[in-house]
Short mmCIF file of C-alpha atoms in Angstrom, two decimals:
data_model
loop_
_atom_site.label_atom_id
_atom_site.label_comp_id
_atom_site.label_asym_id
_atom_site.label_seq_id
_atom_site.Cartn_x
_atom_site.Cartn_y
_atom_site.Cartn_z
CA MET X 43 -12.69 -18.91 15.88
CA LYS X 44 -14.19 -16.57 13.12
CA THR X 45 -11.66 -15.36 10.45
CA ILE X 46 -11.53 -12.72 7.77
CA THR X 47 -9.26 -13.25 4.73
CA LEU X 48 -7.40 -10.34 3.16
CA LYS X 49 -5.86 -10.60 -0.29
CA PRO X 50 -4.08 -7.69 -2.17
CA VAL X 51 -5.58 -6.56 -5.45
CA ASP X 52 -2.01 -5.30 -6.59
CA SER X 53 1.39 -4.63 -5.09
CA PHE X 54 1.46 -3.11 -1.51
CA PHE X 55 3.94 -1.52 0.91
CA PHE X 56 4.08 -1.45 4.70
CA ARG X 57 6.34 1.07 6.41
CA GLY X 58 7.33 1.81 10.02
CA HIS X 59 8.60 5.16 11.23
CA ALA X 60 10.90 5.92 8.50
CA TYR X 61 10.04 9.36 6.92
CA ALA X 62 11.11 11.15 3.86
CA ASP X 63 12.96 14.42 4.22
CA ALA X 64 11.92 16.99 1.75
CA GLY X 65 14.76 18.01 -0.59
CA SER X 66 16.78 14.79 -0.09
CA ASP X 67 16.89 11.48 -1.90
CA THR X 68 15.16 8.91 0.27
CA THR X 69 15.19 5.06 0.24
CA MET X 70 12.35 3.38 2.24
CA THR X 71 12.34 -0.31 3.22
CA GLY X 72 9.14 -1.83 4.31
CA PHE X 73 8.25 -4.91 6.33
CA PHE X 74 5.93 -8.00 6.29
CA PRO X 75 3.65 -8.99 7.83
CA PRO X 76 2.02 -5.73 8.94
CA ARG X 77 1.27 -4.93 12.56
CA PRO X 78 -2.05 -5.95 13.96
CA ASN X 79 -3.19 -2.34 14.38
CA THR X 80 -2.78 -1.63 10.70
CA ILE X 81 -5.28 -4.38 9.87
CA TYR X 82 -7.71 -3.54 12.81
CA ASN X 83 -7.79 0.13 11.56
CA ALA X 84 -8.24 -0.70 8.04
CA LEU X 85 -11.15 -3.04 8.73
CA ARG X 86 -12.66 -0.56 11.08
CA SER X 87 -12.45 2.10 8.45
CA ALA X 88 -13.84 -0.23 5.68
CA TYR X 89 -16.87 -1.18 7.80
CA ILE X 90 -17.60 2.55 8.67
CA TYR X 91 -17.41 3.46 5.05
CA THR X 92 -19.59 0.49 3.80
CA ASN X 93 -22.26 0.78 6.45
CA SER X 94 -22.55 4.44 7.32
CA SER X 95 -20.20 7.55 6.95
CA PHE X 96 -17.23 8.97 8.67
CA GLU X 97 -19.22 12.01 9.43
CA SER X 98 -21.89 9.94 11.40
CA PHE X 99 -18.86 8.10 13.03
CA THR X 100 -17.38 11.33 14.15
CA LYS X 101 -20.70 12.77 15.37
CA GLU X 102 -21.55 9.46 17.17
CA GLU X 103 -24.93 9.57 15.54
CA ASN X 104 -25.39 5.88 14.75
CA GLU X 105 -25.74 3.76 17.82
CA GLU X 106 -25.21 0.42 16.20
CA LEU X 107 -22.03 1.81 14.46
CA LYS X 108 -20.80 3.34 17.87
CA ARG X 109 -21.50 0.08 19.55
CA TRP X 110 -19.05 -1.88 17.32
CA MET X 111 -16.55 0.72 16.12
CA GLY X 112 -16.59 3.08 19.14
CA SER X 113 -15.77 6.83 18.59
CA PRO X 114 -12.74 8.70 17.30
CA ASP X 115 -11.54 8.56 20.95
CA THR X 116 -12.54 5.02 22.10
CA HIS X 117 -12.81 1.43 21.02
CA GLY X 118 -16.07 -0.35 20.34
CA ASP X 119 -16.90 -3.93 20.76
CA PHE X 120 -15.01 -5.00 17.58
CA ARG X 121 -11.87 -6.78 18.59
CA ILE X 122 -9.37 -9.05 16.81
CA LYS X 123 -7.42 -11.82 18.36
CA GLY X 124 -4.51 -11.37 16.14
CA LEU X 125 -3.13 -11.26 12.52
CA PHE X 126 -1.44 -14.29 10.82
CA ILE X 127 -0.37 -15.43 7.35
CA SER X 128 -1.98 -18.34 5.48
CA LYS X 129 -0.25 -20.33 2.87
CA LYS X 130 -1.92 -23.15 0.66
CA ASN X 131 -4.97 -22.74 2.99
CA GLN X 132 -2.92 -23.48 6.05
CA LEU X 133 -2.38 -21.01 8.97
CA VAL X 134 1.25 -20.07 9.42
CA LEU X 135 2.74 -19.15 12.81
CA PRO X 136 5.99 -17.28 13.92
CA LEU X 137 8.74 -19.53 15.15
CA PRO X 138 9.28 -19.14 18.87
CA LEU X 139 12.49 -17.37 19.64
CA ASP X 140 13.64 -20.34 21.95
CA TYR X 141 14.54 -22.25 18.91
CA GLN X 142 18.02 -22.57 17.18
CA VAL X 143 17.76 -22.23 13.46
CA VAL X 144 20.24 -24.24 11.31
CA GLU X 145 20.56 -24.67 7.57
CA ASP X 146 20.32 -28.29 6.72
CA ASP X 147 20.42 -29.49 3.19
CA GLU X 148 19.53 -26.15 1.68
CA SER X 149 16.57 -25.74 4.04
CA LEU X 150 16.14 -24.40 7.56
CA THR X 151 15.44 -26.38 10.61
CA GLY X 152 14.46 -25.15 14.03
CA TYR X 153 15.88 -27.10 17.07
CA PRO X 154 14.22 -26.19 20.40
CA LEU X 155 16.56 -24.87 23.03
CA ARG X 156 16.57 -26.79 26.35
CA ILE X 157 16.20 -24.97 29.65
CA LYS X 158 18.55 -26.16 32.33
CA GLN X 159 19.32 -25.10 35.88
CA ASN X 160 22.88 -23.95 36.67
CA ASP X 161 24.86 -24.66 39.67
CA PHE X 162 25.88 -20.88 39.88
CA PHE X 163 24.26 -17.56 39.24
CA GLN X 164 25.60 -15.82 35.98
CA SER X 165 25.11 -12.32 37.43
CA SER X 166 23.30 -10.52 40.20
CA ASN X 167 20.22 -9.84 38.04
CA SER X 168 19.80 -13.31 36.35
CA THR X 169 18.21 -16.57 37.62
CA ASP X 170 20.10 -19.86 37.82
CA TRP X 171 18.36 -21.08 34.65
CA ALA X 172 19.51 -20.72 31.12
CA LEU X 173 18.53 -21.89 27.69
CA TYR X 174 21.02 -24.14 25.86
CA ALA X 175 21.50 -25.05 22.04
CA THR X 176 21.32 -28.72 21.22
CA VAL X 177 23.27 -28.50 17.88
CA LYS X 178 26.90 -27.94 18.12
CA ASN X 179 29.44 -27.02 15.53
CA LYS X 180 26.95 -25.56 13.10
CA LYS X 181 26.36 -21.89 12.23
CA SER X 182 23.02 -20.64 13.74
CA LYS X 183 20.64 -18.05 12.06
CA ASN X 184 18.28 -15.64 13.76
CA ALA X 185 15.10 -17.37 14.77
CA GLN X 186 13.05 -14.11 14.23
CA GLY X 187 11.25 -13.78 10.90
CA LYS X 188 10.95 -17.66 10.49
CA PHE X 189 7.60 -19.34 10.37
CA ALA X 190 5.97 -22.92 10.39
CA TYR X 191 2.60 -24.42 9.40
CA PHE X 192 0.06 -24.48 12.15
CA ASP X 193 -0.02 -28.35 12.64
CA GLN X 194 3.68 -28.64 12.38
CA TRP X 195 4.24 -25.75 14.79
CA LYS X 196 1.88 -27.19 17.41
CA GLN X 197 3.32 -30.72 17.38
CA SER X 198 6.89 -29.28 17.74
CA VAL X 199 6.16 -26.97 20.58
CA LEU X 200 4.04 -29.59 22.47
CA ASN X 201 6.66 -32.29 22.17
CA GLN X 202 9.78 -30.02 21.92
CA THR X 203 10.90 -31.62 18.71
CA PRO X 204 12.69 -30.11 15.72
CA ILE X 205 10.74 -28.21 12.87
CA HIS X 206 11.99 -28.97 9.43
CA ARG X 207 11.67 -26.76 6.37
CA LEU X 208 10.98 -23.51 8.01
CA LEU X 209 9.34 -20.69 6.08
CA ILE X 210 10.75 -17.22 5.55
CA THR X 211 9.16 -13.94 4.29
CA HIS X 212 10.11 -14.53 0.68
CA ASP X 213 7.93 -17.67 0.75
CA PHE X 214 4.85 -15.41 1.05
CA VAL X 215 5.86 -12.34 -0.96
CA ASP X 216 8.05 -11.23 -3.76
CA GLU X 217 9.89 -7.86 -3.65
CA TYR X 218 10.78 -5.31 -6.27
CA ALA X 219 12.16 -1.84 -6.25
CA LYS X 220 10.04 1.09 -7.33
CA VAL X 221 11.67 4.56 -7.97
CA GLY X 222 9.46 7.77 -8.06
CA ILE X 223 9.48 11.50 -8.10
CA HIS X 224 7.26 14.09 -6.62
CA VAL X 225 5.05 15.91 -9.07
CA ASP X 226 3.77 19.43 -8.77
CA TYR X 227 0.18 19.11 -9.90
CA VAL X 228 -0.25 22.78 -10.59
CA ASN X 229 2.31 23.00 -13.32
CA LYS X 230 2.44 19.28 -14.19
CA LYS X 231 6.30 19.18 -13.66
CA ALA X 232 8.58 17.11 -11.35
CA LYS X 233 9.97 18.77 -8.36
CA ASN X 234 13.73 18.88 -8.08
CA GLU X 235 15.36 16.84 -5.31
CA TYR X 236 12.33 14.74 -4.54
CA LEU X 237 13.59 11.34 -5.78
CA TYR X 238 12.60 8.30 -3.66
CA ARG X 239 12.94 4.58 -3.87
CA MET X 240 10.80 1.99 -2.02
CA ASN X 241 10.71 -1.74 -1.94
CA MET X 242 7.24 -2.78 -3.14
CA LEU X 243 5.81 -6.28 -2.36
CA SER X 244 3.56 -8.62 -4.25
CA MET X 245 1.80 -11.54 -2.43
CA LYS X 246 2.26 -14.96 -3.96
CA PRO X 247 -0.90 -16.48 -5.30
CA ASP X 248 -1.38 -19.19 -2.55
CA CYS X 249 -0.90 -16.72 0.27
CA SER X 250 -3.16 -14.29 2.20
CA LEU X 251 -3.44 -12.65 5.54
CA GLU X 252 -5.85 -14.19 8.01
CA VAL X 253 -7.45 -12.12 10.81
CA LEU X 254 -8.63 -14.05 13.80
CA ILE X 255 -11.73 -12.31 15.20
CA ASP X 256 -12.75 -12.14 18.76
CA ARG X 257 -15.97 -9.92 18.56
CA THR X 258 -17.20 -8.60 15.29
CA PRO X 259 -20.21 -7.26 13.45
CA ASP X 260 -21.17 -8.78 10.00
CA PHE X 261 -18.51 -7.98 7.45
CA THR X 262 -20.40 -9.81 4.55
CA ASN X 263 -21.10 -6.66 2.67
CA VAL X 264 -17.56 -5.22 3.11
CA ARG X 265 -15.69 -6.04 -0.11
CA PHE X 266 -12.54 -3.95 0.06
CA ALA X 267 -10.24 -2.31 2.67
CA ARG X 268 -7.32 0.02 2.10
CA LEU X 269 -4.05 -0.93 3.62
CA GLY X 270 -0.43 0.36 3.90
CA GLY X 271 1.44 2.99 1.91
CA GLU X 272 -0.64 4.69 -0.69
CA SER X 273 -3.78 2.97 0.75
CA ARG X 274 -3.79 0.15 -1.74
CA PRO X 275 -6.90 -1.86 -2.07
CA TRP X 276 -7.27 -5.50 -0.47
CA ILE X 277 -10.16 -7.86 -0.94
CA VAL X 278 -12.05 -8.57 2.24
CA LYS X 279 -13.63 -12.00 2.72
CA GLN X 280 -15.68 -13.03 5.81
CA ASN X 281 -15.31 -16.77 6.05
CA SER X 282 -18.28 -18.90 7.11
CA TYR X 283 -16.13 -21.51 8.85
CA GLU X 284 -14.47 -21.23 12.17
CA HIS X 285 -10.92 -22.08 12.71
CA PRO X 286 -10.04 -24.66 15.29
CA PHE X 287 -7.71 -22.43 17.21
CA PHE X 288 -5.74 -23.33 19.23
CA TRP X 289 -5.12 -26.55 21.43
CA ASN X 290 -7.55 -29.45 21.31
CA SER X 291 -8.63 -31.21 24.48
CA LYS X 292 -5.98 -33.97 24.26
CA GLU X 293 -3.29 -31.37 23.78
CA LEU X 294 -4.48 -29.35 26.72
CA GLN X 295 -4.43 -32.41 28.96
CA GLU X 296 -0.79 -33.16 27.82
CA ILE X 297 0.22 -29.53 28.59
CA GLU X 298 -1.42 -29.84 31.91
CA ASN X 299 0.49 -33.08 32.68
CA GLN X 300 3.77 -31.48 31.65
CA LEU X 301 3.03 -28.58 34.10
CA ARG X 302 2.43 -30.91 37.01
CA GLU X 303 5.63 -32.81 36.44
CA ASN X 304 7.98 -29.71 36.62
CA CYS X 305 5.75 -26.56 37.35
CA ILE X 306 7.38 -24.79 34.43
CA ALA X 307 5.37 -23.16 31.69
CA ARG X 308 6.14 -21.33 28.54
CA ILE X 309 4.30 -18.08 27.37
CA ILE X 310 4.63 -17.83 23.56
CA LEU X 311 3.67 -14.56 21.89
CA LEU X 312 2.01 -15.08 18.54
CA THR X 313 1.65 -11.52 17.69
CA PRO X 314 3.83 -8.48 18.65
CA SER X 315 3.20 -7.06 22.07
CA ILE X 316 3.56 -3.57 23.63
CA TRP X 317 5.72 -3.84 26.74
CA LYS X 318 6.28 -0.72 28.82
CA GLN X 319 9.63 -1.67 30.17
CA GLY X 320 11.15 -2.50 26.56
CA SER X 321 12.03 -6.11 26.90
CA ARG X 322 9.90 -6.69 30.01
CA PRO X 323 6.05 -6.13 30.41
CA GLY X 324 4.75 -3.59 32.79
CA SER X 325 3.49 -6.26 35.29
CA PHE X 326 7.03 -7.53 35.89
CA ASP X 327 8.59 -6.40 39.20
CA GLU X 328 12.36 -6.10 38.86
CA VAL X 329 12.66 -5.99 42.64
CA THR X 330 10.89 -9.27 43.53
CA GLY X 331 11.41 -10.87 40.18
CA LYS X 332 7.78 -11.77 39.91
CA LEU X 333 5.32 -11.44 36.88
CA VAL X 334 1.52 -10.93 37.19
CA LEU X 335 -0.48 -12.44 34.33
CA PRO X 336 -3.72 -10.96 33.01
CA ASN X 337 -5.86 -13.27 35.30
CA ASP X 338 -3.76 -12.10 38.42
CA ILE X 339 -1.62 -15.19 38.66
CA THR X 340 1.62 -14.35 40.01
CA VAL X 341 4.54 -16.29 38.53
CA GLU X 342 8.28 -16.37 38.52
CA PRO X 343 10.12 -15.79 35.16
CA ILE X 344 13.23 -17.99 35.01
CA ALA X 345 14.27 -17.52 31.32
CA TRP X 346 13.44 -15.02 28.59
CA ALA X 347 13.71 -15.39 24.79
CA VAL X 348 12.96 -11.86 23.57
CA GLY X 349 13.66 -10.39 20.17
CA ARG X 350 15.07 -6.82 20.09
CA PRO X 351 12.25 -4.40 20.94
CA GLU X 352 11.15 -1.81 18.33
CA VAL X 353 9.66 1.54 18.75
CA PHE X 354 5.88 1.66 17.95
CA GLY X 355 3.83 4.73 17.36
CA GLY X 356 1.67 6.12 14.61
CA TRP X 357 -0.35 9.15 13.72
CA ASP X 358 -3.31 10.37 15.90
CA ILE X 359 -5.89 11.40 13.21
CA VAL X 360 -8.18 12.96 15.94
CA ARG X 361 -5.30 15.26 17.51
CA ASN X 362 -3.40 15.64 14.35
CA ARG X 363 -0.09 14.71 15.83
CA PRO X 364 2.24 11.70 16.33
CA LYS X 365 1.11 9.12 19.03
CA GLN X 366 3.24 8.47 22.10
CA ARG X 367 5.99 6.15 21.19
CA GLN X 368 6.15 2.74 23.00
CA TRP X 369 8.24 -0.30 23.05
CA MET X 370 7.10 -3.34 21.02
CA VAL X 371 8.50 -6.93 21.33
CA PRO X 372 8.29 -9.12 18.32
CA ALA X 373 6.13 -12.19 17.80
CA GLY X 374 7.78 -15.32 18.82
CA THR X 375 8.91 -13.90 22.15
CA VAL X 376 8.90 -16.55 24.82
CA VAL X 377 8.80 -16.33 28.64
CA TYR X 378 9.67 -19.43 30.82
CA VAL X 379 7.93 -19.11 34.20
CA ARG X 380 7.83 -21.22 37.32
CA ILE X 381 4.34 -21.63 39.00
CA ASP X 382 3.02 -23.09 42.20
CA GLU X 383 1.25 -26.43 41.69
CA GLU X 384 -1.94 -25.11 43.16
CA LYS X 385 -2.10 -22.39 40.51
CA ILE X 386 -1.77 -24.70 37.48
CA SER X 387 -5.43 -25.15 36.91
CA LYS X 388 -6.00 -21.31 36.82
CA LEU X 389 -2.93 -20.93 34.38
CA MET X 390 -4.49 -23.46 32.02
CA ASN X 391 -7.56 -21.14 31.61
CA LEU X 392 -5.06 -19.14 29.61
CA ALA X 393 -3.51 -21.92 27.59
CA ASN X 394 -5.83 -21.53 24.57
CA GLY X 395 -5.08 -17.79 24.13
CA PHE X 396 -4.93 -14.54 26.02
CA HIS X 397 -3.53 -10.98 25.35
CA PHE X 398 -0.33 -10.37 27.16
CA SER X 399 0.26 -6.61 26.19
CA ASP X 400 0.28 -3.42 28.03
CA ASP X 401 -1.76 -1.61 25.51
CA LEU X 402 -4.01 -2.11 22.41
CA ILE X 403 -5.12 -5.62 23.14
CA GLN X 404 -8.40 -4.91 21.14
CA GLU X 405 -6.16 -4.49 18.05
CA GLY X 406 -4.56 -7.85 18.38
CA PHE X 407 -1.36 -7.03 20.22
CA GLY X 408 0.19 -9.61 22.51
CA PHE X 409 -1.98 -12.77 21.61
CA SER X 410 -0.23 -15.62 23.50
CA ILE X 411 -0.64 -19.20 24.31
CA ILE X 412 0.63 -21.46 27.07
CA SER X 413 2.66 -24.53 26.50
CA GLY X 414 4.72 -26.95 28.88
CA VAL X 415 8.26 -28.16 28.99
CA VAL X 416 8.93 -31.82 28.35
CA LYS X 417 10.46 -33.35 31.36
CA GLY X 418 14.15 -34.21 30.79
CA GLY X 419 14.06 -32.41 27.44
#
């Protein structure tokens, strides 16, 4: 799979929907990594700026540009699979939320939760399945915001074994506070009551952002893109190699064997996803308890490990107004589903990656993979 590497020239800042009120002191806290749409739109703008003009893009005069980047109202053929972090030239993936995180010897270890069937229903709205922790008498931490190296992640998820030495955000970026004021450029004086403070980030030297590309034009001559608050410059590098993403043939066979043993699959979201029902996707029917996957397979969810949904929106530059707010679940969200044996082969077509989002799949939301459950685990 093709990749594009992004590295910041200087410090940077990504912010959500926090806004500054004029006339009041404001503190803004950013987040990392950025959302996939931020990267998609930055690369899209950088390509337009380098190869044509925004005027030509708006007027839809350049057919090749329109083919790849669309128009102000539509997407083109340019698509990204997802956005990930790289450290020491290794891809890093978000820890699935069906892990129990425990601090061991001053490092974090993730222990996979075990799914078990109860002899009783917990409530009228739940199934008779539940996820259970395997480590007792130790304080657990939130699994969200934890990461693991690609190969380590795969082996743990495939075999449902612990992941040692988990990574956190501060393994990728350093943080420092920036205090500023608003300047009136007419009289060259600071305006009263326009003080703000924001937490700026700087990326560690051995880290970068990796964009996995689905369909793309040639980005060789695109050297810079502007990202985040203040449109800070980032270096763009189109890589000549392709990343072996995701499962290899041996691992796929092992997953299929696991599915045929117990007919239970795990859907793991590697990027955030927009779900119309908040903590449930739009294709989930609350009445029947069934879920329809993108290739029209109907499955039965039996357990959910979902982080707290966040409000997602943005600014519509065409209509000059805020975009409609939607619910977004975090990367690492896991859905356990039960599937009929005759549908397993069709489900395996999704195992190496598919987009499980109700919107913006072209921009990298909802990129997911399929894994199995170890029998007796």
